[in-house]
Short mmCIF file of N, CA, C and O in Angstrom, two decimals:
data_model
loop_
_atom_site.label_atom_id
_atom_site.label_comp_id
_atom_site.label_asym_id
_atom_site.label_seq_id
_atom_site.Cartn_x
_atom_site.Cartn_y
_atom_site.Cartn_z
N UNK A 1 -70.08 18.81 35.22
CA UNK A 1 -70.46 19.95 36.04
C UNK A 1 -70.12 19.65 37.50
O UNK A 1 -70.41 18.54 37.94
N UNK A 2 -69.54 20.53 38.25
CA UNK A 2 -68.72 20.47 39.40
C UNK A 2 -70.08 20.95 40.60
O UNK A 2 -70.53 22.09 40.56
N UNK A 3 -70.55 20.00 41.52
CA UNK A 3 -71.32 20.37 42.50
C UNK A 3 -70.72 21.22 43.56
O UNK A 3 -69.61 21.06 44.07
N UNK A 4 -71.63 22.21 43.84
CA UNK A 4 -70.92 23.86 44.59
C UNK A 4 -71.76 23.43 45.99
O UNK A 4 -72.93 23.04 45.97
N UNK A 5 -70.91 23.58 47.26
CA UNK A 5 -71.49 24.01 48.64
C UNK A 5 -72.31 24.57 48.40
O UNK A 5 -72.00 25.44 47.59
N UNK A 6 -73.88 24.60 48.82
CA UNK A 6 -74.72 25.67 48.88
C UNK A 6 -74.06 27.22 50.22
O UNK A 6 -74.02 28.42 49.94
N UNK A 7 -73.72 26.66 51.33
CA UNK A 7 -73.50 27.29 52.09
C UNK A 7 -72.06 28.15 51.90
O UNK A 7 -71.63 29.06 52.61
N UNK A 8 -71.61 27.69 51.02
CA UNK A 8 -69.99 28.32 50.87
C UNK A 8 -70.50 29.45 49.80
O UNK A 8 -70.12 30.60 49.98
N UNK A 9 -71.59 29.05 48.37
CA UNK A 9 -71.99 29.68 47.92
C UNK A 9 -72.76 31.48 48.11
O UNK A 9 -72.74 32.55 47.50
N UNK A 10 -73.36 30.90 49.35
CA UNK A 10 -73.57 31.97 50.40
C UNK A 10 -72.91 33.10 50.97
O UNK A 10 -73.04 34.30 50.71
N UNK A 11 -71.94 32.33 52.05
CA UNK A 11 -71.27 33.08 52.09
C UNK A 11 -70.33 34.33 51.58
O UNK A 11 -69.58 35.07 52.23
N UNK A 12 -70.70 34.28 49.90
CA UNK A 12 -70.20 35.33 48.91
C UNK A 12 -71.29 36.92 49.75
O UNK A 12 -70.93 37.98 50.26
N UNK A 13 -72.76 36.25 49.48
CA UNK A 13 -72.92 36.82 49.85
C UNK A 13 -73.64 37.71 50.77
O UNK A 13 -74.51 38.58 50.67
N UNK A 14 -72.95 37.15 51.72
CA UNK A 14 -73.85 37.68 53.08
C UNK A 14 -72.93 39.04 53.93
O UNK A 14 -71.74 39.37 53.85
N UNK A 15 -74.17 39.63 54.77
CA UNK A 15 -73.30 40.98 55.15
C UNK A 15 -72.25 40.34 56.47
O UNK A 15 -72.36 39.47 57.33
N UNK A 16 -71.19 41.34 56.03
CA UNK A 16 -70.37 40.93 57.49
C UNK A 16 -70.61 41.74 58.33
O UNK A 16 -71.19 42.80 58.10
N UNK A 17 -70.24 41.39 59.36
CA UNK A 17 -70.39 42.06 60.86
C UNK A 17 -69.41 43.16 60.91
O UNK A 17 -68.19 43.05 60.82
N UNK A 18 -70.06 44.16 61.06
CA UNK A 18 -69.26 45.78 61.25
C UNK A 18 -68.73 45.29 62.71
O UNK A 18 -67.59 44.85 62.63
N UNK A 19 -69.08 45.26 63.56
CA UNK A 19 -68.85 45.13 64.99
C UNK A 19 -67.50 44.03 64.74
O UNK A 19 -66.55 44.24 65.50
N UNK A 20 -67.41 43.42 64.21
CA UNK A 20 -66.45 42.49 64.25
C UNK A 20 -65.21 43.30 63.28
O UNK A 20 -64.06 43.45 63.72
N UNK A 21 -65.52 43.66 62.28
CA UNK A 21 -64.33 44.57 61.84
C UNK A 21 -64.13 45.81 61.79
O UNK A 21 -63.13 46.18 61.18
N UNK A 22 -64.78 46.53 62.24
CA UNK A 22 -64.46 47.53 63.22
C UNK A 22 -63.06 47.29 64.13
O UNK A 22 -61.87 47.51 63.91
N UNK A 23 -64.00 46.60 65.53
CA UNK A 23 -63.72 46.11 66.80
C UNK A 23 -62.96 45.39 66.76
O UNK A 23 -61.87 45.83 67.11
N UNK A 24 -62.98 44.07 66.39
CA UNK A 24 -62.67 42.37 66.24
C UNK A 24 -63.04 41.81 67.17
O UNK A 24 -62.32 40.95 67.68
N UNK A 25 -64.40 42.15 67.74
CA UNK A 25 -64.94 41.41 68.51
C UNK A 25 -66.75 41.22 68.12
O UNK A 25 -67.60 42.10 68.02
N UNK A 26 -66.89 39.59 67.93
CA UNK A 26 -68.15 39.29 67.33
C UNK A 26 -68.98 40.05 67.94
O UNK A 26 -68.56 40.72 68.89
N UNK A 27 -70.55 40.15 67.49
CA UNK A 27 -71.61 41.02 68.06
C UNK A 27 -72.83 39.56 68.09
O UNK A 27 -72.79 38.64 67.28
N UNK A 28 -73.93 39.70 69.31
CA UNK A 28 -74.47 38.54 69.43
C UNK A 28 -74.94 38.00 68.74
O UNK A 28 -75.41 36.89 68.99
N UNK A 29 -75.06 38.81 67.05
CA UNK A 29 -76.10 38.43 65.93
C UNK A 29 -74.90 37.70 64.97
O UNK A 29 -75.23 37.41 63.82
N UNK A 30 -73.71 37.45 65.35
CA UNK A 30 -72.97 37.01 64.51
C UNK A 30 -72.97 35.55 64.18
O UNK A 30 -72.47 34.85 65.06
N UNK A 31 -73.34 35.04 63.31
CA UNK A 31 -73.65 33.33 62.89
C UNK A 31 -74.88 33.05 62.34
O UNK A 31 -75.16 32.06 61.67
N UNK A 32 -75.84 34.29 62.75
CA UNK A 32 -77.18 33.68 62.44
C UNK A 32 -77.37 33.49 60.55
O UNK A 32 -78.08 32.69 59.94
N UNK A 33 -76.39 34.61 59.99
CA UNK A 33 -76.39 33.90 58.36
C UNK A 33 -76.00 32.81 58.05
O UNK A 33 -76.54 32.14 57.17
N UNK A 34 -74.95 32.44 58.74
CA UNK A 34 -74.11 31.29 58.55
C UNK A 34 -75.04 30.14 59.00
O UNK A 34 -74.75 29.05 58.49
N UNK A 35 -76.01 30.15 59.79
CA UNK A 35 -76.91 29.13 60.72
C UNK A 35 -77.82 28.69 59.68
O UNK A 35 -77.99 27.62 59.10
N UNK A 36 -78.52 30.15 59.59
CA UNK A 36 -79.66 30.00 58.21
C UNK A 36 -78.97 29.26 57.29
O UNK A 36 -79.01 28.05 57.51
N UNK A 37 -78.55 29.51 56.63
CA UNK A 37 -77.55 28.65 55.49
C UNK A 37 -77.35 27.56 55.97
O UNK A 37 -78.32 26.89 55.60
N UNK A 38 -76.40 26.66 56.84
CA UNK A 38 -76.34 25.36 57.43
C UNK A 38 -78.31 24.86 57.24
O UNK A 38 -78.72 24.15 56.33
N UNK A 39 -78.98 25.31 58.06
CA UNK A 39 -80.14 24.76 58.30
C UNK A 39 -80.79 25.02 56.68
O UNK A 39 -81.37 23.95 56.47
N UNK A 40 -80.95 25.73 55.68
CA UNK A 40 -81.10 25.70 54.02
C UNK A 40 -80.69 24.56 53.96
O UNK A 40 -81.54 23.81 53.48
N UNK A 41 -79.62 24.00 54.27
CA UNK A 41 -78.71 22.89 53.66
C UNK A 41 -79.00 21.45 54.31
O UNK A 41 -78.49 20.35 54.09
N UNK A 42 -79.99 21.83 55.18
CA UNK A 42 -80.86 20.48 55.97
C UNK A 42 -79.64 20.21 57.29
O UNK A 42 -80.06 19.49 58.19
N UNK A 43 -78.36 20.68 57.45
CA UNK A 43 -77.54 20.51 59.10
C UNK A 43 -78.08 21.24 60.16
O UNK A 43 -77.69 22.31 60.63
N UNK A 44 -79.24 20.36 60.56
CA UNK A 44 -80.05 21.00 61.71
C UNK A 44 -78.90 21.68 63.21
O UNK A 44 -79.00 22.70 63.89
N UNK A 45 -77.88 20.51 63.23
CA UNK A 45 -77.24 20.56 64.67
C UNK A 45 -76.19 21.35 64.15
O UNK A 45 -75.72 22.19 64.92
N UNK A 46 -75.57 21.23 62.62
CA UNK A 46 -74.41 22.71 62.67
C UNK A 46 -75.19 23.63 62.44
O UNK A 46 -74.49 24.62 62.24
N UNK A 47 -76.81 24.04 62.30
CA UNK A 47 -77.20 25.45 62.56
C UNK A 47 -77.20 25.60 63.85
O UNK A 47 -76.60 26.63 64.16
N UNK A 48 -77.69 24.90 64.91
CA UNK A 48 -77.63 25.11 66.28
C UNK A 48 -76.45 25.24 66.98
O UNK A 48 -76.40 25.98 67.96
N UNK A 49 -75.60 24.67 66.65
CA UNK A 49 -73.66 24.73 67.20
C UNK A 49 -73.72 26.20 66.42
O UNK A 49 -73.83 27.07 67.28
N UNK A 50 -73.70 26.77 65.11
CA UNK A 50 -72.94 28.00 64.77
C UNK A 50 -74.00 29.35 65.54
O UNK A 50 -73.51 30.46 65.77
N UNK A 51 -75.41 29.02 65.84
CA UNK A 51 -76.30 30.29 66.62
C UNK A 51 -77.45 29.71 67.49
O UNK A 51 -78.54 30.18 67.18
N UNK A 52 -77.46 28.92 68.37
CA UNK A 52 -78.30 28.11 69.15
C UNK A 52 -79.70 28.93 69.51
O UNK A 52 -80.68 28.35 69.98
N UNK A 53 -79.69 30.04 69.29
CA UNK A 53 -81.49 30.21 69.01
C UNK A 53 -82.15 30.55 67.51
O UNK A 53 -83.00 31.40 67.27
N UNK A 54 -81.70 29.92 66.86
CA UNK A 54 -82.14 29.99 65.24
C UNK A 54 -83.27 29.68 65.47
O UNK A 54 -84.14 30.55 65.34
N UNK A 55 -83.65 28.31 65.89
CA UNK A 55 -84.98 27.43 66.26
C UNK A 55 -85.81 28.10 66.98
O UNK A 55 -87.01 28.19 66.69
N UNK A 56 -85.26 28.67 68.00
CA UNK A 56 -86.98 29.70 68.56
C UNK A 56 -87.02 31.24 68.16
O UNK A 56 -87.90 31.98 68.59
N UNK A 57 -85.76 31.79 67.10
CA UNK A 57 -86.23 32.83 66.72
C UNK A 57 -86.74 32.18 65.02
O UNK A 57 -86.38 32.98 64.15
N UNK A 58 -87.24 31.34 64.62
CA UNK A 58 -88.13 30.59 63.72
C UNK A 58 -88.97 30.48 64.22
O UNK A 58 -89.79 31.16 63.61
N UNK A 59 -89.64 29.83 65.39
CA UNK A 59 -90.78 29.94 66.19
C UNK A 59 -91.60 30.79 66.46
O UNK A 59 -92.82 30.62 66.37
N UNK A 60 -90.65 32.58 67.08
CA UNK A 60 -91.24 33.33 67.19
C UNK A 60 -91.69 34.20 65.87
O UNK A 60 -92.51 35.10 66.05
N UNK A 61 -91.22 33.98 64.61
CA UNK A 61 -91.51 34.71 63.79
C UNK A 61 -92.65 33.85 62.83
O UNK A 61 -93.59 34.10 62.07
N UNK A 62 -91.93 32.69 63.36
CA UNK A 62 -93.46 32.35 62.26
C UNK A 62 -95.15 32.55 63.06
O UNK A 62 -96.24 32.60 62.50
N UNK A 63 -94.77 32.63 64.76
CA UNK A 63 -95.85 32.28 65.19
C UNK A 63 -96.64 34.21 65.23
O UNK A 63 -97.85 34.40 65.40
N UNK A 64 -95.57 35.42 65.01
CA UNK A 64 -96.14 36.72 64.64
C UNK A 64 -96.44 36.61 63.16
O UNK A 64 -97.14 37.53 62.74
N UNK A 65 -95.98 35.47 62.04
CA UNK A 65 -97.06 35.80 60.82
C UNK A 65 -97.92 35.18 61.07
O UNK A 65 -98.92 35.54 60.46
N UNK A 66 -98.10 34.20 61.82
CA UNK A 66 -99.30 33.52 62.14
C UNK A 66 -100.71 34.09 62.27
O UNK A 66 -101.81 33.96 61.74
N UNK A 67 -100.00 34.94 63.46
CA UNK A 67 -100.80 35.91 64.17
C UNK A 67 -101.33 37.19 63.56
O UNK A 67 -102.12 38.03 64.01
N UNK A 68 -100.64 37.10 62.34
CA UNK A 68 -101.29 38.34 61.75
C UNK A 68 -102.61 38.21 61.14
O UNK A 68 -103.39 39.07 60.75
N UNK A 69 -102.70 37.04 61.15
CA UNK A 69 -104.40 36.43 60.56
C UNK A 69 -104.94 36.00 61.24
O UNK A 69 -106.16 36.15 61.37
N UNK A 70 -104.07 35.17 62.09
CA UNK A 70 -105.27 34.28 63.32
C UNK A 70 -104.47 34.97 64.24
O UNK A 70 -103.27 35.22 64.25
N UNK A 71 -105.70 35.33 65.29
CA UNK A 71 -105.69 36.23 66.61
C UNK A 71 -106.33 34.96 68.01
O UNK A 71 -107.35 34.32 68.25
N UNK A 72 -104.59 35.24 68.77
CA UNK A 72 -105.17 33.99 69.62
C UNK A 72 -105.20 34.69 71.47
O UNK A 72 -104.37 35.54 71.82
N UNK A 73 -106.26 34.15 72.40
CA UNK A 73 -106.47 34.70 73.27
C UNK A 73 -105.46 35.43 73.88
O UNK A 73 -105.68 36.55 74.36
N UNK A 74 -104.19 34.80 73.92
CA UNK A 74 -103.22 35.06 74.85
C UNK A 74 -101.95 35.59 74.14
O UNK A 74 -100.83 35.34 74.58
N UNK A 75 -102.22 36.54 72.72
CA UNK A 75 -101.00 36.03 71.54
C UNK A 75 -100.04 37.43 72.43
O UNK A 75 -98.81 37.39 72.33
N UNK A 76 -100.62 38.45 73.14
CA UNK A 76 -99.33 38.88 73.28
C UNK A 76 -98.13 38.45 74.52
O UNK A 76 -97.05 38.97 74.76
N UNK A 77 -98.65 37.58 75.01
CA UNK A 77 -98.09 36.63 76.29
C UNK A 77 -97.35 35.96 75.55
O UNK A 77 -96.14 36.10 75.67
N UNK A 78 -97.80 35.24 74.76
CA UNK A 78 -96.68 34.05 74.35
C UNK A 78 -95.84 34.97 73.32
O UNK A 78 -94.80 34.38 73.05
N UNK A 79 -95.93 36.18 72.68
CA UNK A 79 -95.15 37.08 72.11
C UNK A 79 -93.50 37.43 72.89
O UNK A 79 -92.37 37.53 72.42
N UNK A 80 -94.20 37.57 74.57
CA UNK A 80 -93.69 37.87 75.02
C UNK A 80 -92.49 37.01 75.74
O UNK A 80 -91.37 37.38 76.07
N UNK A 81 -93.11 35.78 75.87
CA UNK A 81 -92.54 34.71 76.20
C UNK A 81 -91.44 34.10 74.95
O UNK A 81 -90.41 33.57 75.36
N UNK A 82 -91.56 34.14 74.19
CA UNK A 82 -90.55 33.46 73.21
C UNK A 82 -89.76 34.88 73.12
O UNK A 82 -88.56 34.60 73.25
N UNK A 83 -89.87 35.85 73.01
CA UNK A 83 -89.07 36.86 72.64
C UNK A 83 -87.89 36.70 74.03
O UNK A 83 -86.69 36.50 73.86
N UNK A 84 -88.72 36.88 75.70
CA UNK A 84 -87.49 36.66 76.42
C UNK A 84 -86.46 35.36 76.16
O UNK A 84 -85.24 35.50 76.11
N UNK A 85 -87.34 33.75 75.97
CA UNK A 85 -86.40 33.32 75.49
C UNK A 85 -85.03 33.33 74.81
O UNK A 85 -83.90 32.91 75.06
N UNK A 86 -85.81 34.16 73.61
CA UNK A 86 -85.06 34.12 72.35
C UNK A 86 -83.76 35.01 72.95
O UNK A 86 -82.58 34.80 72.65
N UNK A 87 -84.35 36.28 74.05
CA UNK A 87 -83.05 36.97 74.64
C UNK A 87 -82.29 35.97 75.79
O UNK A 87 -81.12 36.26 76.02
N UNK A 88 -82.59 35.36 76.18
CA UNK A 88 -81.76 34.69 77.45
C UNK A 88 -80.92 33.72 76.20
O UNK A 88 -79.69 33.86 76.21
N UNK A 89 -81.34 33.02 75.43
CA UNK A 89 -80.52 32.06 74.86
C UNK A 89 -79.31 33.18 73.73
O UNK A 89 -78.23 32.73 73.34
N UNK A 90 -79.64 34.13 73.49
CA UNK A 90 -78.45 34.89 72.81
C UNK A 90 -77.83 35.35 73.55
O UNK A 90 -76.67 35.01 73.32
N UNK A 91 -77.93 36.34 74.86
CA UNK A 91 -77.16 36.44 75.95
C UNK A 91 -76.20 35.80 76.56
O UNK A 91 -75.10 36.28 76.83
N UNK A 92 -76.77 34.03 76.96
CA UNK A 92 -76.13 32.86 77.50
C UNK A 92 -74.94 32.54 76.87
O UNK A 92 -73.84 32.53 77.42
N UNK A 93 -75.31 32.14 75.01
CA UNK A 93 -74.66 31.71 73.56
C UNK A 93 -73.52 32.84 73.95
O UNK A 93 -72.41 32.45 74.31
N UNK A 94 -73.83 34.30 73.87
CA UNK A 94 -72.69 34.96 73.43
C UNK A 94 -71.95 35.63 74.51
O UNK A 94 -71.33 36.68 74.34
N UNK A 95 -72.06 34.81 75.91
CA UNK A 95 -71.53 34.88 77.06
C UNK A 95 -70.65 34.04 76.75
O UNK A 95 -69.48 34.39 76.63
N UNK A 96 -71.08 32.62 76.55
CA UNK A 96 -70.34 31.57 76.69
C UNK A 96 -69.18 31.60 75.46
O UNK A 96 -68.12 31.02 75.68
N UNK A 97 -69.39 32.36 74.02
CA UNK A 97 -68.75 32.51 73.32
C UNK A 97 -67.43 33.15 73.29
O UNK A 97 -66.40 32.78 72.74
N UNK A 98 -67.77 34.62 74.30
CA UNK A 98 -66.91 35.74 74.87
C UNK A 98 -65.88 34.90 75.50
O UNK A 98 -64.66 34.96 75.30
N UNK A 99 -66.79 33.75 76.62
CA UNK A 99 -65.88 33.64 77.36
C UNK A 99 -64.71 32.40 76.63
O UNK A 99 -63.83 32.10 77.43
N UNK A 100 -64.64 31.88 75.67
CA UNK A 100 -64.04 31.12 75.26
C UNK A 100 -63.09 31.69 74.32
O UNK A 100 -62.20 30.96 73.88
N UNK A 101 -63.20 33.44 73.80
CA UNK A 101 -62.06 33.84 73.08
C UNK A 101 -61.46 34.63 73.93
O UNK A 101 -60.48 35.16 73.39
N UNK A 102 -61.69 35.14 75.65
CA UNK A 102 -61.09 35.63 76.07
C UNK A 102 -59.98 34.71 76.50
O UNK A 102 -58.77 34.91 76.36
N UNK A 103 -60.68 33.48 77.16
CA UNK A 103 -59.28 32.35 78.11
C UNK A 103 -58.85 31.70 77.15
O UNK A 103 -57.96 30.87 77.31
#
């Protein structure tokens, strides 16, 4: 019996990016299947190289199921706080991305 990539396995089937074939230009959410999958597969640093906020949009979602049971003094502050994160580091990522298929 022939051992299969989990992540290649995947890739059968995950959705592709309209924005990208449409257009042919990635959209900021592009990698995060491919990330999930790497990080399934235990490659912490090729999930972070293919979508570098995987890790705090894991943070922020586990810490809103969290919150759906336990209610904490300050939960919509820090709601608020990881969510801008989570936007400055996809912004930054798919700045820096842009700018490397334009030059």
């Amino acid at each position: 019996m022939q051992l299969v990539n989990l992540a290649m396995l995947n890739e059968d089937y995950m959705l592709p990016c309209l924005n990208k074939k449409f257009f042919g230009i990635e959209c900021p959410g592009c990698g995060i299947q491919r990330s999930a999958a790497l990080l399934w597969e235990g490659d912490f640093a090729g999930a972070f190289h293919m979508y570098p906020a995987i890790y705090t949009l894991i943070a922020l979602i586990m810490f809103v199921g969290i919150n759906l049971f336990l209610k904490f003094k300050h939960d919509f502050k820090i709601k608020v706080f990881l969510l801008m994160i989570n936007v400055v580091i996809i912004i930054v990522s798919y700045i820096i991305k842009m700018n490397h298929v334009i030059n």
